[in-house]
Short mmCIF file of C-alpha atoms and ligand atoms in Angstrom, two decimals:
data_model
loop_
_atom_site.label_atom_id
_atom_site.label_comp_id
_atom_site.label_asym_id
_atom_site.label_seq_id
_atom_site.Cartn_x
_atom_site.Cartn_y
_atom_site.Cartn_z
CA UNK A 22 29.10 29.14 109.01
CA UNK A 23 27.53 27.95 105.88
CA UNK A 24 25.29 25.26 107.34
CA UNK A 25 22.20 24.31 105.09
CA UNK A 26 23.49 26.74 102.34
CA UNK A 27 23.74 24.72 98.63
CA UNK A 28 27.08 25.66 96.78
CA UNK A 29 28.76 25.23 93.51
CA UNK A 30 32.14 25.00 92.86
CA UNK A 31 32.87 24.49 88.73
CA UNK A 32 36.37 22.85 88.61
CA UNK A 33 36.01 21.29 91.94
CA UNK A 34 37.21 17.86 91.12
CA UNK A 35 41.17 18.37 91.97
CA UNK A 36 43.52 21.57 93.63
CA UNK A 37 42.02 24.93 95.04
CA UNK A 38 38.15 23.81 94.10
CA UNK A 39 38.41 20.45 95.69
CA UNK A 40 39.55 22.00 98.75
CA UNK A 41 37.20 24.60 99.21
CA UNK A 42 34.04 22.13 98.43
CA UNK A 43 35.67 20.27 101.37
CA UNK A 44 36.15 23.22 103.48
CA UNK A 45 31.86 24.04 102.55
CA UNK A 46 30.57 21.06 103.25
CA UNK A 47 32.65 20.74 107.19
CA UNK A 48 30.95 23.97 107.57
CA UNK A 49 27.43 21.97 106.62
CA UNK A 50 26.83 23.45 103.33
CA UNK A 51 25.60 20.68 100.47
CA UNK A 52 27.83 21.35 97.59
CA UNK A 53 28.05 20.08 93.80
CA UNK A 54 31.31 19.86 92.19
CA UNK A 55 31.59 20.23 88.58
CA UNK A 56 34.07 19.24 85.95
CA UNK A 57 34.50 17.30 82.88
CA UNK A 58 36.10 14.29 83.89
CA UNK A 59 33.70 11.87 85.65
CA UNK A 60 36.45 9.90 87.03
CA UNK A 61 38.16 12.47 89.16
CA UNK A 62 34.84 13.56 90.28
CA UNK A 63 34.26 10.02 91.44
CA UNK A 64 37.40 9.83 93.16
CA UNK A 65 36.62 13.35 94.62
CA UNK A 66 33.40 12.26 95.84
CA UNK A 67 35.13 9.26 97.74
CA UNK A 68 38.04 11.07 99.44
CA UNK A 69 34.91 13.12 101.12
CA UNK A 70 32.88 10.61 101.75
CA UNK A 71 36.18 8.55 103.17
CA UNK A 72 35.91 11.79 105.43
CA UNK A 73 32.14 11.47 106.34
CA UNK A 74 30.70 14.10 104.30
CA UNK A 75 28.80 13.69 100.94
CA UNK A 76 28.92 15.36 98.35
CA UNK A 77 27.04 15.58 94.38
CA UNK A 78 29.29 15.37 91.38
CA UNK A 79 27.96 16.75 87.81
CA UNK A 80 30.02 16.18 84.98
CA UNK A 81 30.10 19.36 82.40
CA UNK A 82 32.15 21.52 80.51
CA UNK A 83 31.63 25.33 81.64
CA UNK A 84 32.24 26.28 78.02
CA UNK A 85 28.94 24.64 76.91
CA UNK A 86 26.15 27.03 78.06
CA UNK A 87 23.56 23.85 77.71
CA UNK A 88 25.75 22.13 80.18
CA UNK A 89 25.68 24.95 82.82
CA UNK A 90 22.20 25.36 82.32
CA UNK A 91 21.71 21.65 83.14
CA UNK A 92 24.08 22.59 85.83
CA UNK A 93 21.72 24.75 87.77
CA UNK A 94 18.92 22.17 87.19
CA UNK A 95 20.32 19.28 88.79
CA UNK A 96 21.49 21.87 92.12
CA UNK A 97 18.18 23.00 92.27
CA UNK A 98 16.54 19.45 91.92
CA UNK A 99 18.98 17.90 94.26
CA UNK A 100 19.10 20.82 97.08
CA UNK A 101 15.53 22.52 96.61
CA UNK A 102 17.77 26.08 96.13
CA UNK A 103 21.45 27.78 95.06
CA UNK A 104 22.93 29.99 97.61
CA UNK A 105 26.62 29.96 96.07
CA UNK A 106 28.18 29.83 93.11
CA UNK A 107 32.05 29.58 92.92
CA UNK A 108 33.40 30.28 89.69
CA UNK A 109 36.75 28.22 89.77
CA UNK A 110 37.23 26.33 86.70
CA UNK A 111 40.39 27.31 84.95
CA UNK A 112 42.37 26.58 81.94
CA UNK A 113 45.81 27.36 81.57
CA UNK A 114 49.88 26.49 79.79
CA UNK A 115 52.54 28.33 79.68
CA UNK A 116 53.55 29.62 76.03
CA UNK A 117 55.25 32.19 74.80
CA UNK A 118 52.65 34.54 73.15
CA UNK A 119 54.14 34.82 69.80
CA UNK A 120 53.68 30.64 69.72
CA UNK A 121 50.34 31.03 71.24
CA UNK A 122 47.87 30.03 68.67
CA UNK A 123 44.14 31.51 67.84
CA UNK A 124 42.79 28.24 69.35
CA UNK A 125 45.22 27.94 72.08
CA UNK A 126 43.61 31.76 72.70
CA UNK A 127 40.52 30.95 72.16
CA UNK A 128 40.22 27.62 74.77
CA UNK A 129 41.86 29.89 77.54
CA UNK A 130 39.05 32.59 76.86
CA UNK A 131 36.22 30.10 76.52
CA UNK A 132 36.94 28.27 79.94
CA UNK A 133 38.26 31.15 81.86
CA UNK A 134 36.03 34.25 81.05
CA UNK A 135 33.44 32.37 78.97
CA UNK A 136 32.54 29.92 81.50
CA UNK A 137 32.35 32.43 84.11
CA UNK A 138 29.62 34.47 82.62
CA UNK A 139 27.89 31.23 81.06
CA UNK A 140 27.54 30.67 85.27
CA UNK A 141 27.26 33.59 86.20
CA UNK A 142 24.06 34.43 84.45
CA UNK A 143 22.71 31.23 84.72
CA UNK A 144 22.90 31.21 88.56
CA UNK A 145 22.26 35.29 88.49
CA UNK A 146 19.10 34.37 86.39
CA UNK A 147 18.00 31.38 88.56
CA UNK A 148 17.81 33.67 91.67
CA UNK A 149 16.24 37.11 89.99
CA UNK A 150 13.62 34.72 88.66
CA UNK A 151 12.97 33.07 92.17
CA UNK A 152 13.18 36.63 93.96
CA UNK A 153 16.16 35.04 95.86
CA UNK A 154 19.82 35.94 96.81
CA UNK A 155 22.95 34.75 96.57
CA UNK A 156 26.34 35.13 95.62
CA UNK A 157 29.54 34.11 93.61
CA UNK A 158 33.36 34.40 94.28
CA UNK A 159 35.14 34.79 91.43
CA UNK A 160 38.24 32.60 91.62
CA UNK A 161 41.12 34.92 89.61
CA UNK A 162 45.22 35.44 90.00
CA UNK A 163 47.42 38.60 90.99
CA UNK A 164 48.42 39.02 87.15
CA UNK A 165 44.38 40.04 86.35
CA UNK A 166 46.11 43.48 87.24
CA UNK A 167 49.98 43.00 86.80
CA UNK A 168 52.09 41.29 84.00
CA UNK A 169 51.37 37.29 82.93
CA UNK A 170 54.40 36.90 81.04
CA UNK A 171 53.84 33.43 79.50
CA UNK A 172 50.03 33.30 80.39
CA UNK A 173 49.06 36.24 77.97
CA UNK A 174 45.59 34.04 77.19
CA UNK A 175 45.15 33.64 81.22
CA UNK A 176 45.93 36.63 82.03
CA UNK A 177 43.24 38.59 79.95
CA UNK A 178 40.70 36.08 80.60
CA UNK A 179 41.22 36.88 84.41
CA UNK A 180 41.63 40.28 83.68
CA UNK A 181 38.20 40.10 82.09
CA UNK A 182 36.87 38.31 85.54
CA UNK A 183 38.13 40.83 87.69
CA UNK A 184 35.75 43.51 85.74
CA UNK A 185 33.06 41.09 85.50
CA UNK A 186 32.82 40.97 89.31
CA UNK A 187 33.26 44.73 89.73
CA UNK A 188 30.11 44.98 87.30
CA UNK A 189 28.03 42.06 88.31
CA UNK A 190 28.81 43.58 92.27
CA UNK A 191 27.29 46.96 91.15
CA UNK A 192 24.64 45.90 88.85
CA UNK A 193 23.05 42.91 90.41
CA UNK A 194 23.71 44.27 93.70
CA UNK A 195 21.84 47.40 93.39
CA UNK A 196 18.91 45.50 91.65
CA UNK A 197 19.26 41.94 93.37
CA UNK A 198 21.54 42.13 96.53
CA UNK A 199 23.34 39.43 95.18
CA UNK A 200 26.86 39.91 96.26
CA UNK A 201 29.83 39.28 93.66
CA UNK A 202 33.56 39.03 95.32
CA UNK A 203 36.99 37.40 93.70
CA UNK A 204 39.87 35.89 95.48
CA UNK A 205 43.61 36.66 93.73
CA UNK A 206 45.72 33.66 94.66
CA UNK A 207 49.36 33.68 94.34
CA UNK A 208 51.17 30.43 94.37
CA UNK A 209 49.36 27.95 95.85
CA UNK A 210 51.08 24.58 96.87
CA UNK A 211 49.09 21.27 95.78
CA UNK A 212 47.09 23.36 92.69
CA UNK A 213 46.69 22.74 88.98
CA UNK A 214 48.76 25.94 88.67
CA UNK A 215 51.61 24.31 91.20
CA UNK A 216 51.71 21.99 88.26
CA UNK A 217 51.66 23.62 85.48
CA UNK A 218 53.60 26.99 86.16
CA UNK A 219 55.83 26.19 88.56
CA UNK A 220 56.74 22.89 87.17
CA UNK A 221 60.62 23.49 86.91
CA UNK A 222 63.09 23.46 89.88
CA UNK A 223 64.61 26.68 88.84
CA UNK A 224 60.80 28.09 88.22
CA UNK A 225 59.57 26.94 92.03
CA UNK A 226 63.03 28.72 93.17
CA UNK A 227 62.39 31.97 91.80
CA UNK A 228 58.53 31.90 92.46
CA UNK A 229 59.73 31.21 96.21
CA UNK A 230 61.95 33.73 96.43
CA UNK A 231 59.90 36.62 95.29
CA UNK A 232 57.58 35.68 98.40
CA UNK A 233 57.96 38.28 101.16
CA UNK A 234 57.04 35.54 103.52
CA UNK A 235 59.60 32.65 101.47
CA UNK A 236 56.78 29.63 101.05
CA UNK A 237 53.74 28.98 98.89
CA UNK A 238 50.35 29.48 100.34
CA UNK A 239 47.94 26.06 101.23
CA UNK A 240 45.13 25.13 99.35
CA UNK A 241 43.49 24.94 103.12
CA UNK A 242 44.22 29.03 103.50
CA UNK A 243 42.20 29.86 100.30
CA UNK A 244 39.07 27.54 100.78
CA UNK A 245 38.99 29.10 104.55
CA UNK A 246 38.84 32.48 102.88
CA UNK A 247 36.33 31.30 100.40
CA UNK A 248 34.15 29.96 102.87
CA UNK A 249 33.97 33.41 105.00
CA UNK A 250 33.15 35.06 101.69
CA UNK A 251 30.67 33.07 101.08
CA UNK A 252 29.03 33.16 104.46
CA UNK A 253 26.50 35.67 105.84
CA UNK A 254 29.70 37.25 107.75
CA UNK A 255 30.95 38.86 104.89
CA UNK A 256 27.63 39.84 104.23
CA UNK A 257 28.90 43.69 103.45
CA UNK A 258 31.33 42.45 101.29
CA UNK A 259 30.59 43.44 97.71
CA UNK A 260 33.11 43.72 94.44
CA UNK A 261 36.02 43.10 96.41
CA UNK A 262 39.08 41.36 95.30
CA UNK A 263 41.25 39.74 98.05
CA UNK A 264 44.65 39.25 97.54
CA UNK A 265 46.15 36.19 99.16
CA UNK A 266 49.67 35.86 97.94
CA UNK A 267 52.00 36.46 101.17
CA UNK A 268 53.05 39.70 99.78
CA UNK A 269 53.90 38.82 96.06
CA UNK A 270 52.77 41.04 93.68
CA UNK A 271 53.85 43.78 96.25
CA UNK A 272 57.17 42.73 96.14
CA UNK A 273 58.36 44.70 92.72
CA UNK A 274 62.25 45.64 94.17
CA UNK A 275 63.14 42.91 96.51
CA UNK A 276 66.23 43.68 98.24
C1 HXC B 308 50.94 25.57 73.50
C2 HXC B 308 48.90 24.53 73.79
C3 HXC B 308 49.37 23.90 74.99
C4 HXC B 308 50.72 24.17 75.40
C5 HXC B 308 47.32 23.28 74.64
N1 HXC B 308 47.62 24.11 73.64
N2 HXC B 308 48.36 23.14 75.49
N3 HXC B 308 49.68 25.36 73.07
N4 HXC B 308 51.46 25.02 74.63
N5 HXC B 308 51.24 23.63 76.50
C6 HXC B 308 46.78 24.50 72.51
C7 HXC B 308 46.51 23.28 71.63
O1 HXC B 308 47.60 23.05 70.75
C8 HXC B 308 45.25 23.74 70.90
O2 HXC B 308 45.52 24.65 69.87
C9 HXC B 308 44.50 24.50 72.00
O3 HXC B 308 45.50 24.91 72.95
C10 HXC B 308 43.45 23.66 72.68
O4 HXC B 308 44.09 22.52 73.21
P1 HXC B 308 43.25 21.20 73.63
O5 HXC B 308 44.19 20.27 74.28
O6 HXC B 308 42.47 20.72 72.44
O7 HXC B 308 42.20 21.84 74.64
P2 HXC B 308 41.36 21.15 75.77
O8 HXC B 308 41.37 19.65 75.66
O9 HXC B 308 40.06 21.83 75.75
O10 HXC B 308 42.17 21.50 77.11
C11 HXC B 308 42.22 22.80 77.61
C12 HXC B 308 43.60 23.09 78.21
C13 HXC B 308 44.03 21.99 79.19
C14 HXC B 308 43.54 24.48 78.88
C15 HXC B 308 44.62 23.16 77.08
O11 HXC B 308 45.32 22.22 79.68
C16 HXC B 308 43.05 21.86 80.32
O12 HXC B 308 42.02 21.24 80.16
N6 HXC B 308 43.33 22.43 81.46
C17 HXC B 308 42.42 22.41 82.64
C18 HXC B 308 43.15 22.42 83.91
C19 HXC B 308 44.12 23.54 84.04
O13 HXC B 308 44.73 24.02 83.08
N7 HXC B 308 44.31 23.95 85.28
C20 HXC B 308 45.32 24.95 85.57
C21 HXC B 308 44.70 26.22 85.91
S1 HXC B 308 45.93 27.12 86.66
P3 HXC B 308 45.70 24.23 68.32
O14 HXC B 308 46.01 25.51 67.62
O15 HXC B 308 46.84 23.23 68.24
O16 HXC B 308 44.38 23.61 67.90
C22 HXC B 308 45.54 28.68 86.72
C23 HXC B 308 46.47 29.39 87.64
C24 HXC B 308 46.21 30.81 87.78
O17 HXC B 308 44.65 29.15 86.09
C25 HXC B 308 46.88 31.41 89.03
C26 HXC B 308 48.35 31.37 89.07
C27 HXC B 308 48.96 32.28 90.12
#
């Protein structure tokens, strides 16, 4: 499905991105995981090529737009083109927002929304100026549109995703035909977010039962959604957001 196709996935060291870069490259697409630590992209690198397929790591912070921009160098040096971007990198805690401080604010903002345009328009720019298409999924979470009680910094920053793709799918898709899509997770087993929101036993009980279908969702279901999005079969897809949450931000009066 995305054989020969050259994809990056920021964040794609450890939970959701890890397992979609995995998912791309058994569908023979080269792919180039970012992140900032160079040892879990080393160890990422190895559990792949454990598996038989190789990989390229780049170390970089999304919220450094020198780093992204050396980013889409070293793709386009290494692979000759960039047919995917997936904007996954994510920063997140819970806090109460009247704890949260400006900086605390301010990091969420910078890796979450920041680092997605930084990306963004360095990949978007990369292909206008080569007369080439492409396009990006937008990794984002069901509260973008609901309530992130205890993720107020998250919660906007996705928020501010979810508009960026609806505006990057009209603009640069009218000019471009480069095609700009999102995934909304819900709880996703094996995750960054497993481990950081639903850390408590009585948190993982409560975020289980307000799942119509009463388990979390596998990191293996999201990359094989990711990967159709990303492939020439979704090719009419444009500025959608797909929900993959078994049910759960449906389920406002469970009974
Ligand atoms: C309160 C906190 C805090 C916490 C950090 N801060 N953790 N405040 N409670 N638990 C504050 C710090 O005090 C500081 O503010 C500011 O945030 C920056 O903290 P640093 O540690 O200096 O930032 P940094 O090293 O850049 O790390 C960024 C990070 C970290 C977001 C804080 O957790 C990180 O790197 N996370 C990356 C991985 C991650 O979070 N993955 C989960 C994504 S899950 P002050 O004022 O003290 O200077 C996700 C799920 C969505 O997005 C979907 C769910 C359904």
């Amino acid at each position: 499905m995305l054989m020969g196709k050259t994809i990056i996935v920021t964040g794609g060291s450890n939970g959701m991105g890890k397992y979609m870069a995995m998912k791309f490259v058994s569908e023979g697409a080269n792919v180039v995981i970012t992140g900032r630590d160079l040892l879990k992209l080393e160890n990422a690198k190895n559990e792949m090529e454990a598996n038989g397929h190789s990989i390229s790591i780049f170390q970089m912070d999304v919220r450094n737009p020198e780093h992204v921009a050396a980013m889409v160098e070293f793709a386009d040096k290494t692979y000759g083109q960039i047919d995917g971007l997936v904007n996954n990198a994510a920063g997140n805690f819970i806090v109460e927002t009247e704890k949260l401080s400006a900086n605390g604010w301010k990091t969420v903002i910078d890796i979450v929304l920041n680092g997605t345009f930084y990306c963004s328009n360095a990949v978007g720019n990369y292909w206008i100026s080569k007369g080439s298409k492409g396009t990006i999924l937008n990794m984002l979470a069901t509260y973008a549109w609901g309530a992130g009680a205890g993720v107020a910094h998250s919660a906007a920053a996705k928020a501010g995703v979810m508009s960026l793709t609806r505006t990057l799918a009209v603009e640069w898709g009218s000019k471009y035909g480069i095609r700009v899509n999102g995934i909304a997770p819900g709880p996703i087993e094996r995750t960054g977010g497993a481990g950081k929101l639903w850390e408590s036993e009585e948190a993982a009980r409560r975020t289980l039962q307000s799942v119509p279908l009463g388990r979390l969702g596998k990191p293996e279901e999201i990359a094989e959604l990711a990967a159709f999005i990303m492939s020439e079969k979704a090719s009419y897809m444009n500025g959608e957001i797909v929900t993959l949450d078994g049910g759960q931000w449906l389920n406002q009066h469970p009974f």
